[in-house]
mmCIF file of C-alpha atoms and ligand atoms in Angstrom:
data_model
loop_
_atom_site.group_PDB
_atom_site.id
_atom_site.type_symbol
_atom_site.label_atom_id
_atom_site.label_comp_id
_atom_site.label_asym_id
_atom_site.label_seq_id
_atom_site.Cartn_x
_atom_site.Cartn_y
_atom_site.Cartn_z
ATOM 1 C CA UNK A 193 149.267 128.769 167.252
ATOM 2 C CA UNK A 194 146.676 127.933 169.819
ATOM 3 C CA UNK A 195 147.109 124.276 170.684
ATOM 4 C CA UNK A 196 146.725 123.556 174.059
ATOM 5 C CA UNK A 197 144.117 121.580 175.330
ATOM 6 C CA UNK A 198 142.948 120.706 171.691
ATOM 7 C CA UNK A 199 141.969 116.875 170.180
ATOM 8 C CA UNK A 200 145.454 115.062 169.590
ATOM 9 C CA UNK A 201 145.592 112.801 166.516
ATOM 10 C CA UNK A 202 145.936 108.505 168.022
ATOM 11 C CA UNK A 203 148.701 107.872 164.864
ATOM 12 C CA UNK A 204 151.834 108.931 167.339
ATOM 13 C CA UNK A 205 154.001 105.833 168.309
ATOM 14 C CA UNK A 206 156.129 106.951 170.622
ATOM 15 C CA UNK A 207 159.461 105.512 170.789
ATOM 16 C CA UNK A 208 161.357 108.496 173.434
ATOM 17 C CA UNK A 209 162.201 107.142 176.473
ATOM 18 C CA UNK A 210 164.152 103.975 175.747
ATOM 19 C CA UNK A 211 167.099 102.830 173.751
ATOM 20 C CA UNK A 212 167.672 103.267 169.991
ATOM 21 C CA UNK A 213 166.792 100.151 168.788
ATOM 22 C CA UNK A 214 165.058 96.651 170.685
ATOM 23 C CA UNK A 215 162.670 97.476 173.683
ATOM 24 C CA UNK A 216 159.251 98.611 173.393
ATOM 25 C CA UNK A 217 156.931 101.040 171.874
ATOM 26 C CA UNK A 218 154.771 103.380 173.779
ATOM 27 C CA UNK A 219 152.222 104.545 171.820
ATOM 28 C CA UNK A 220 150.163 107.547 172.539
ATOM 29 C CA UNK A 221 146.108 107.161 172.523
ATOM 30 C CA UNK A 222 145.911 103.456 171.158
ATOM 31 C CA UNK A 223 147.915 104.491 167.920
ATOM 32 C CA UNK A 224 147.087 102.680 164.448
ATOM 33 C CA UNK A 225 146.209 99.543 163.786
ATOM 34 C CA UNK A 226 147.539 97.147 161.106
ATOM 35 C CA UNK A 227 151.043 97.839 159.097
ATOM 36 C CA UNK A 228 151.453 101.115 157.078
ATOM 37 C CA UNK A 229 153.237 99.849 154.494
ATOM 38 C CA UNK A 230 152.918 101.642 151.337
ATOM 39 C CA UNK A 231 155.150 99.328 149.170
ATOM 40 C CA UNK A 232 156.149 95.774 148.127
ATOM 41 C CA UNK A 233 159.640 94.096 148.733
ATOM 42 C CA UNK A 234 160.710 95.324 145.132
ATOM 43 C CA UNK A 235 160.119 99.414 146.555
ATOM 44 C CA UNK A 236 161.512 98.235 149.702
ATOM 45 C CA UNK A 237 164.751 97.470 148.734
ATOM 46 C CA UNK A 238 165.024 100.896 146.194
ATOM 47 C CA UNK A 239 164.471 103.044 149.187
ATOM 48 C CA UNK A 240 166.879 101.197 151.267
ATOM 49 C CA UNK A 241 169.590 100.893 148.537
ATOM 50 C CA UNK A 242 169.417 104.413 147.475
ATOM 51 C CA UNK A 243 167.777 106.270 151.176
ATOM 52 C CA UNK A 244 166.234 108.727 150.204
ATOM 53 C CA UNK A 245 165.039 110.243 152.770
ATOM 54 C CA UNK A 246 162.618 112.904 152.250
ATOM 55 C CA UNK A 247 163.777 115.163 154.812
ATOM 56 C CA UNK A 248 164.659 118.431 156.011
ATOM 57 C CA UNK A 249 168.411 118.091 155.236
ATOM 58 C CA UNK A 250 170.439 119.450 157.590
ATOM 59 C CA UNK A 251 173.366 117.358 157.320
ATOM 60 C CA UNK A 252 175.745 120.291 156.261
ATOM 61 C CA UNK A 253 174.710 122.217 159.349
ATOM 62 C CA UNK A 254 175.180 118.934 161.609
ATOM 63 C CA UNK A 255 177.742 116.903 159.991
ATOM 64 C CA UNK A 256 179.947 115.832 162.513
ATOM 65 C CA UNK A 257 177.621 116.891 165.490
ATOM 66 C CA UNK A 258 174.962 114.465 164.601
ATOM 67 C CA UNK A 259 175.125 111.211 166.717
ATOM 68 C CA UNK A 260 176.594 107.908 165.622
ATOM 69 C CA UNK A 261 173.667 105.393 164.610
ATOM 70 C CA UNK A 262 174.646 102.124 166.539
ATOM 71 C CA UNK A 263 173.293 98.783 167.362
ATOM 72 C CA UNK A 264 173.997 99.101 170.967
ATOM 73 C CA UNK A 265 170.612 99.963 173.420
ATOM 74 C CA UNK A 266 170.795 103.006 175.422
ATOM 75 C CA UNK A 267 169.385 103.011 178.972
ATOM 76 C CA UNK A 268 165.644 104.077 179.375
ATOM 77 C CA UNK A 269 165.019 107.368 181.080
ATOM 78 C CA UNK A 270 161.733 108.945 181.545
ATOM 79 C CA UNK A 271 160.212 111.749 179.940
ATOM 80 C CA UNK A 272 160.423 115.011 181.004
ATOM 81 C CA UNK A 273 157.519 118.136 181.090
ATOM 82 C CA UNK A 274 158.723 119.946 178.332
ATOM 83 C CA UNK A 275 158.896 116.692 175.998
ATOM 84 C CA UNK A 276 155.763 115.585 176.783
ATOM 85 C CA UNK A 277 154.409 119.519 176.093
ATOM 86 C CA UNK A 278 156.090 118.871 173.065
ATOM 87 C CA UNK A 279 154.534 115.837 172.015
ATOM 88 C CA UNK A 280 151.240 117.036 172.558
ATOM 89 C CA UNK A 281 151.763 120.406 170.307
ATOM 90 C CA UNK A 282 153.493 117.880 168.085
ATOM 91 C CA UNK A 283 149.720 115.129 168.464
ATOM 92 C CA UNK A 284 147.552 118.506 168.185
ATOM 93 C CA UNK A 285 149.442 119.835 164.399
ATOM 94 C CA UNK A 286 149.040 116.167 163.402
ATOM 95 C CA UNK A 287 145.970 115.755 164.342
ATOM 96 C CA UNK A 288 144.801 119.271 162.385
ATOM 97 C CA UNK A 289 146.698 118.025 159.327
ATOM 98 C CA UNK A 290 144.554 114.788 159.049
ATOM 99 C CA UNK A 291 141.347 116.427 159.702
ATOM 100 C CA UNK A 292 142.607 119.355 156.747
ATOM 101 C CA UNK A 293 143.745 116.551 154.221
ATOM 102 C CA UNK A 294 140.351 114.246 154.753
ATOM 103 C CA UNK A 295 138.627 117.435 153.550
ATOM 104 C CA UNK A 296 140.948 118.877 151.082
ATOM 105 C CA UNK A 297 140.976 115.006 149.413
ATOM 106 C CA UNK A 298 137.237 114.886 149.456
ATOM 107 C CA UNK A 299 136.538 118.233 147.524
ATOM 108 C CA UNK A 300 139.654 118.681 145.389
ATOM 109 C CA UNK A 301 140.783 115.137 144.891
ATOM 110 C CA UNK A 302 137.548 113.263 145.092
ATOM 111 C CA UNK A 303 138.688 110.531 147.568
ATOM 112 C CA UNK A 304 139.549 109.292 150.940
ATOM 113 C CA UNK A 305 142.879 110.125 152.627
ATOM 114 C CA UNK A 306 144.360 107.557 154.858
ATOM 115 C CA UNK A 307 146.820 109.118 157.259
ATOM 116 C CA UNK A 308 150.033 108.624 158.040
ATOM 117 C CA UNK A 309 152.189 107.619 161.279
ATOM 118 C CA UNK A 310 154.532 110.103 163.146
ATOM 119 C CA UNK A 311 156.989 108.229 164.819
ATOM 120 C CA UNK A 312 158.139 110.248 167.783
ATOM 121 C CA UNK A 313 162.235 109.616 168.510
ATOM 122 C CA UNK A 314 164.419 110.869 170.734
ATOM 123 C CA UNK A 315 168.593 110.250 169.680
ATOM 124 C CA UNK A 316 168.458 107.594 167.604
ATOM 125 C CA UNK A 317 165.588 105.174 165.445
ATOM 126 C CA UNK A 318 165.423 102.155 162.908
ATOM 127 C CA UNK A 319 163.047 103.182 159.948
ATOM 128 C CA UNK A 320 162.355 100.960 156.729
ATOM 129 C CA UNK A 321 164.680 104.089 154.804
ATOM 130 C CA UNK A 322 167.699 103.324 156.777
ATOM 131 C CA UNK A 323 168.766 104.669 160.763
ATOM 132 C CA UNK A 324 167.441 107.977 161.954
ATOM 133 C CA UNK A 325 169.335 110.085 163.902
ATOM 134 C CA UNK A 326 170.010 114.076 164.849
ATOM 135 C CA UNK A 327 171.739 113.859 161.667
ATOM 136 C CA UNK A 328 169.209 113.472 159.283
ATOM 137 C CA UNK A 329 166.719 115.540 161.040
ATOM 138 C CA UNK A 330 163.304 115.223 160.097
ATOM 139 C CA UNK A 331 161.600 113.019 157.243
ATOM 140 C CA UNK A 332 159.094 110.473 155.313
ATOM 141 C CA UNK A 333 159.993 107.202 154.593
ATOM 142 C CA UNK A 334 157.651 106.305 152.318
ATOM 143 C CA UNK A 335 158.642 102.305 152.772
ATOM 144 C CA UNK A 336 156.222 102.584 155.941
ATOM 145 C CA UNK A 337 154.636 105.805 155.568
ATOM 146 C CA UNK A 338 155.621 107.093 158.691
ATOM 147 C CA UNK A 339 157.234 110.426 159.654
ATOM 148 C CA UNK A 340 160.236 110.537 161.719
ATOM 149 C CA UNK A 341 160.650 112.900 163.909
ATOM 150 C CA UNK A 342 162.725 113.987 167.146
ATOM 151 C CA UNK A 343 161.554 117.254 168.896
ATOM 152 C CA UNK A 344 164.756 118.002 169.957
ATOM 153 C CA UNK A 345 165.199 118.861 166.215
ATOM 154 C CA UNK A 346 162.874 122.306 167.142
ATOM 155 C CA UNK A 347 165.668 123.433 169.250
ATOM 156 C CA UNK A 348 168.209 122.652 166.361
ATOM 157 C CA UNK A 349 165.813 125.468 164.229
ATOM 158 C CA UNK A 350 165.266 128.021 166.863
ATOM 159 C CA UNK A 351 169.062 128.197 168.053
ATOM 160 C CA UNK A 352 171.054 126.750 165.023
ATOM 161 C CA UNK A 353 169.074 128.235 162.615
ATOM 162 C CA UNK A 354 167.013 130.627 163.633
ATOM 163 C CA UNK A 355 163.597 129.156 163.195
ATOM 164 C CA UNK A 356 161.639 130.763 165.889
ATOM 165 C CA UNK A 357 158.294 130.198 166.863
ATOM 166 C CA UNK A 358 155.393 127.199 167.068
ATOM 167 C CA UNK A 359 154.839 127.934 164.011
ATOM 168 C CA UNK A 360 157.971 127.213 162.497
ATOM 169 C CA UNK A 361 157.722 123.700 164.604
ATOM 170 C CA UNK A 362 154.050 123.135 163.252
ATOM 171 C CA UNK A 363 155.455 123.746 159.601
ATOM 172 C CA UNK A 364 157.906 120.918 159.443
ATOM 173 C CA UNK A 365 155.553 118.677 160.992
ATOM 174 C CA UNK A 366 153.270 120.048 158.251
ATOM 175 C CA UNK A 367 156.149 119.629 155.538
ATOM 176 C CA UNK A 368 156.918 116.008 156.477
ATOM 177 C CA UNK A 369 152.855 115.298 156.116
ATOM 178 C CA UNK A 370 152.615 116.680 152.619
ATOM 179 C CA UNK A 371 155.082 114.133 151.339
ATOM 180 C CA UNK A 372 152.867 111.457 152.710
ATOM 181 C CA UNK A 373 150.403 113.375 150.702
ATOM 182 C CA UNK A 374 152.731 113.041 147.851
ATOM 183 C CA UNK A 375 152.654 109.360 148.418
ATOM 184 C CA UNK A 376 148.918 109.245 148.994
ATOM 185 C CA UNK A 377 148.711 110.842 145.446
ATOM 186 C CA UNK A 378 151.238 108.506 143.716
ATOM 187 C CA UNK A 379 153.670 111.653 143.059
ATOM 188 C CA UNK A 380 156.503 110.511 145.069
ATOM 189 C CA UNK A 381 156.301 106.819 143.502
ATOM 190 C CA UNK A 382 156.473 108.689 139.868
ATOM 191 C CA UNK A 383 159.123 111.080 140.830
ATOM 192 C CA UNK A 384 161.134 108.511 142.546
ATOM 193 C CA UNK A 385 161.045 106.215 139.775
ATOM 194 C CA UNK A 386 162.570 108.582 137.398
ATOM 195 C CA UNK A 387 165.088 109.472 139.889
ATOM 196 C CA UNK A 388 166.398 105.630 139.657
ATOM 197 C CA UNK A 389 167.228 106.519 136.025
ATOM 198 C CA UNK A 390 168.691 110.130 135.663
ATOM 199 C CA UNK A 391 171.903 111.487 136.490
ATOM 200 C CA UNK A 392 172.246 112.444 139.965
ATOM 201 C CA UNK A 393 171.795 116.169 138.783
ATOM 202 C CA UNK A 394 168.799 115.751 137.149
ATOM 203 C CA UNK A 395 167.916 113.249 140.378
ATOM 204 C CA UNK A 396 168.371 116.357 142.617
ATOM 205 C CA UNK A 397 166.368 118.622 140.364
ATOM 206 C CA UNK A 398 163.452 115.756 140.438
ATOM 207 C CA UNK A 399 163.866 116.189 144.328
ATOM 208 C CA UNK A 400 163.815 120.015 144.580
ATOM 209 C CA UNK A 401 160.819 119.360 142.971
ATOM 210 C CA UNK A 402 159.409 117.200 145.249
ATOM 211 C CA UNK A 403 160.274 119.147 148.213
ATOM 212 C CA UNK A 404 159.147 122.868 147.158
ATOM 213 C CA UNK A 405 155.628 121.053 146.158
ATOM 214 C CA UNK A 406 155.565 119.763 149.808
ATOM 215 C CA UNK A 407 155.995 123.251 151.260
ATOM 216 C CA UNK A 408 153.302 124.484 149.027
ATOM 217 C CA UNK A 409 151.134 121.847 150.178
ATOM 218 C CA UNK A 410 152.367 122.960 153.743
ATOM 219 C CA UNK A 411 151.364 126.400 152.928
ATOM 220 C CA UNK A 412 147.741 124.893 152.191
ATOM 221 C CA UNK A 413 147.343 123.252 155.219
ATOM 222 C CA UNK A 414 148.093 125.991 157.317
ATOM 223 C CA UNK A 415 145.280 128.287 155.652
ATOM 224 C CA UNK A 416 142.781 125.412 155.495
ATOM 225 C CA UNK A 417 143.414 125.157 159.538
ATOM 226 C CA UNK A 418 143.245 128.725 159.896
ATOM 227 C CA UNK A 419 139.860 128.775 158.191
ATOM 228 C CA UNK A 420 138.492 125.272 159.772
ATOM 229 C CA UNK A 421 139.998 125.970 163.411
ATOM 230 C CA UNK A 422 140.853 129.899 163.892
ATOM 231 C CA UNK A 423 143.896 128.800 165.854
ATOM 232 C CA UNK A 424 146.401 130.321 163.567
ATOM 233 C CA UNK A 425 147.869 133.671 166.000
ATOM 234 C CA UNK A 426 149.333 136.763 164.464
ATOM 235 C CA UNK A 427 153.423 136.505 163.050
ATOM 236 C CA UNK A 428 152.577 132.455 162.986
ATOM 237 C CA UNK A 429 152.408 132.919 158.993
ATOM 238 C CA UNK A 430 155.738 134.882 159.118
ATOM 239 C CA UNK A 431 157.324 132.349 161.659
ATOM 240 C CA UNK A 432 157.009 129.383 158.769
ATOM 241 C CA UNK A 433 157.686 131.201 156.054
ATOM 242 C CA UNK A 434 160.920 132.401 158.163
ATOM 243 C CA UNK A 435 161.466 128.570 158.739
ATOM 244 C CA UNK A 436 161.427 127.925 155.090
ATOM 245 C CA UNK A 437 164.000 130.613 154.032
ATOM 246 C CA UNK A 438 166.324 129.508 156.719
ATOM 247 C CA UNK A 439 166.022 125.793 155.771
ATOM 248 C CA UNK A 440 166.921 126.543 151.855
ATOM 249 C CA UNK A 441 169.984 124.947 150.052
ATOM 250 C CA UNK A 442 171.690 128.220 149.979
ATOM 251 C CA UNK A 443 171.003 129.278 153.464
ATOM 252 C CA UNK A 444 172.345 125.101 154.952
ATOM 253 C CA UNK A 445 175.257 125.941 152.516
ATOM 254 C CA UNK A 446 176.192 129.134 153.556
ATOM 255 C CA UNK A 447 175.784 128.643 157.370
ATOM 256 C CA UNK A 448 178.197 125.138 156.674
ATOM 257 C CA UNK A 449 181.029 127.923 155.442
ATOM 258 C CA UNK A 450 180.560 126.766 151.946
ATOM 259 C CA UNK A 451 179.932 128.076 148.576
ATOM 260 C CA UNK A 452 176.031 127.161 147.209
ATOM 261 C CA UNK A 453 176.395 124.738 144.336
ATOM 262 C CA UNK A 454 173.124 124.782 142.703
ATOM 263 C CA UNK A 455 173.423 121.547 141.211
ATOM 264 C CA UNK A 456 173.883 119.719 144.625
ATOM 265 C CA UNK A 457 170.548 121.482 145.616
ATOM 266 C CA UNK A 458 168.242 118.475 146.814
ATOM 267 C CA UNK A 459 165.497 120.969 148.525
ATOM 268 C CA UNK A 460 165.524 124.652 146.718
ATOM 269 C CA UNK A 461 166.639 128.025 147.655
ATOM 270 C CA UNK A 462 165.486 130.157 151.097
ATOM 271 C CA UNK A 463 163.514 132.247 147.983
ATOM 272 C CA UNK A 464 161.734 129.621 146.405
ATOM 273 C CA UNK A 465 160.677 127.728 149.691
ATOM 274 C CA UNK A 466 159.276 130.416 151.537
ATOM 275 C CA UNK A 467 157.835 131.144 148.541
ATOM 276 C CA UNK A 468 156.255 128.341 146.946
ATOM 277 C CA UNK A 469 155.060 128.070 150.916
ATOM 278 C CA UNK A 470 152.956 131.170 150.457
ATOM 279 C CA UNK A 471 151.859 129.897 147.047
ATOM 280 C CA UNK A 472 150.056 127.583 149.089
ATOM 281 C CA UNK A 473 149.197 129.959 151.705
ATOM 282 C CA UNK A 474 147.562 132.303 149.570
ATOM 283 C CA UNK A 475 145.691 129.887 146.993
ATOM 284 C CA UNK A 476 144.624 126.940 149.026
ATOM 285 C CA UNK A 477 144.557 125.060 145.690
ATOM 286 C CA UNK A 478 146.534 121.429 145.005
ATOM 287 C CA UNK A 479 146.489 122.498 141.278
ATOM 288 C CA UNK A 480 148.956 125.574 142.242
ATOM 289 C CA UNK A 481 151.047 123.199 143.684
ATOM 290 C CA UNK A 482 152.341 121.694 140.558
ATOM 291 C CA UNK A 483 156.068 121.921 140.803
ATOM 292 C CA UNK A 484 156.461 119.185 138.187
ATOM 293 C CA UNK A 485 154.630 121.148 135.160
ATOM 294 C CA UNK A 486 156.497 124.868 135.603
ATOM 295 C CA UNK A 487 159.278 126.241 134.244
ATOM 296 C CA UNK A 488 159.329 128.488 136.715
ATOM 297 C CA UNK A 489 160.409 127.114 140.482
HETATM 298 ZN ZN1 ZN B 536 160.963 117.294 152.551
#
């Protein structure tokens, strides 16, 4: 993906540099102004009670490796090169998605979008969905409507996983956009909802629901910026949908040492990610991406 030297998006607050929790927030190019939050005190306290994060879950991979969420403030320490370079790539994809979902909204939903915040971590974070650490890799809360993100969680893909490329960074960033997208939409409120009153099988079906929509959504962004920007490079396709088969239920399971239980499946299997990513990829259309109205995930 071509992104250097390209328009950055201003919603990044930057929190790397300083301790997990208390001290200040650097934000990069003025950031947003006003509060993001998306719902009342009643929503609030669902997400926090039940934190659901809407994530990449990589807690089988990382359990145990992930870092203890604590109260106590680490020193500051500066930023090196290759994190800034990173938080520029990561400025430039969010910046492409926004400028993507103002014009996919207009023409196929017939209103404004209003963006959302990427929160840019490094160890550990507070959000409004509970502590955020290298555990619980990347996600939404949609409490705040921010994305949570530490880079170092790229490395995690490319070595741990196998996740290679920009492209395979550029898709999670994607992913974690299209469930504010979901939220813009009033899908994840609905979903969600339900959830509170299932069985926590039919809660994790709801999810897998939820999640393989977001990668087709994913899938639409990345043709809408290959048609609106031409910055897409060859194998950058492949790289994502690579990232999505190696970020399935089945694949986190199997890498853990454990046997896939379908049941405990919370984000689909390698096949139906990658492919409900090129579902997107290849229709540019919201109405494909109706995971909640096909038997057939
Ligand atoms: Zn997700």
């Amino acid at each position: 993906m071509r992104w250097r030297g390209r328009r950055g998006s201003r919603n990044i607050e930057d929190r790397r540099g300083r301790g997990g929790f208390g001290g200040r927030t650097v934000r990069i190019g003025g950031g947003r102004a006003g509060g993001t939050a998306k719902l009342g005190g009643f929503g609030l306290i669902i997400v926090l009670a039940l934190g659901w994060f809407l994530g990449i879950d990589v807690t089988p991979l990382l359990s145990g490796g992930g870092q203890v969420v604590s109260g106590v403030p680490t020193q500051t320490r500066p930023i090196s090169e290759a994190e800034q370079q990173e938080a520029q790539f990561v400025s430039v994809v969010l910046a492409d998605t926004e400028e993507v979902w103002a014009d996919l909204f207009q023409r196929q939903v017939g209103r404004a979008y209003d963006p959302a915040t990427l929160v840019l971590y490094s160890g550990v974070t507070q959000s409004p969905c509970g502590g955020a650490s290298g555990a619980t890799g990347p996600f939404y809360c949609p409490a705040d409507g921010k994305i949570y993100l530490d880079t170092e969680f790229f490395t995690t893909m490319e070595r741990q996983l196998g996740a290679r490329g920009d492209f395979a960074a550029a898709y999670v960033v994607a992913h974690e956009v299209a469930h504010h997208v979901q939220q813009e939409l009033g899908f994840l409120g609905e979903a969600n909802a339900i959830r509170r009153r299932v069985s926590e099988g039919e809660s994790n079906a709801i999810s897998v629901r939820i999640e393989l929509q977001a990668d087709c959504y994913s899938g639409i962004w990345a043709r809408a910026a290959q048609q609106r920007f031409g910055t897409l490079e060859p194998g950058d396709v492949d790289e994502a949908v690579n990232a999505a088969r190696r970020i399935g239920d089945d694949h986190l399971a199997e890498r853990a040492g454990r046997v896939p239980m379908p049941h405990t499946f919370t984000h689909g299997t390698s096949e139906q990610r990658s492919r409900w990513f090129t579902t997107g990829w290849e229709t540019g259309d919201m109405a494909a991406c109706d995971t909640f109205g096909t038997d057939r995930l």
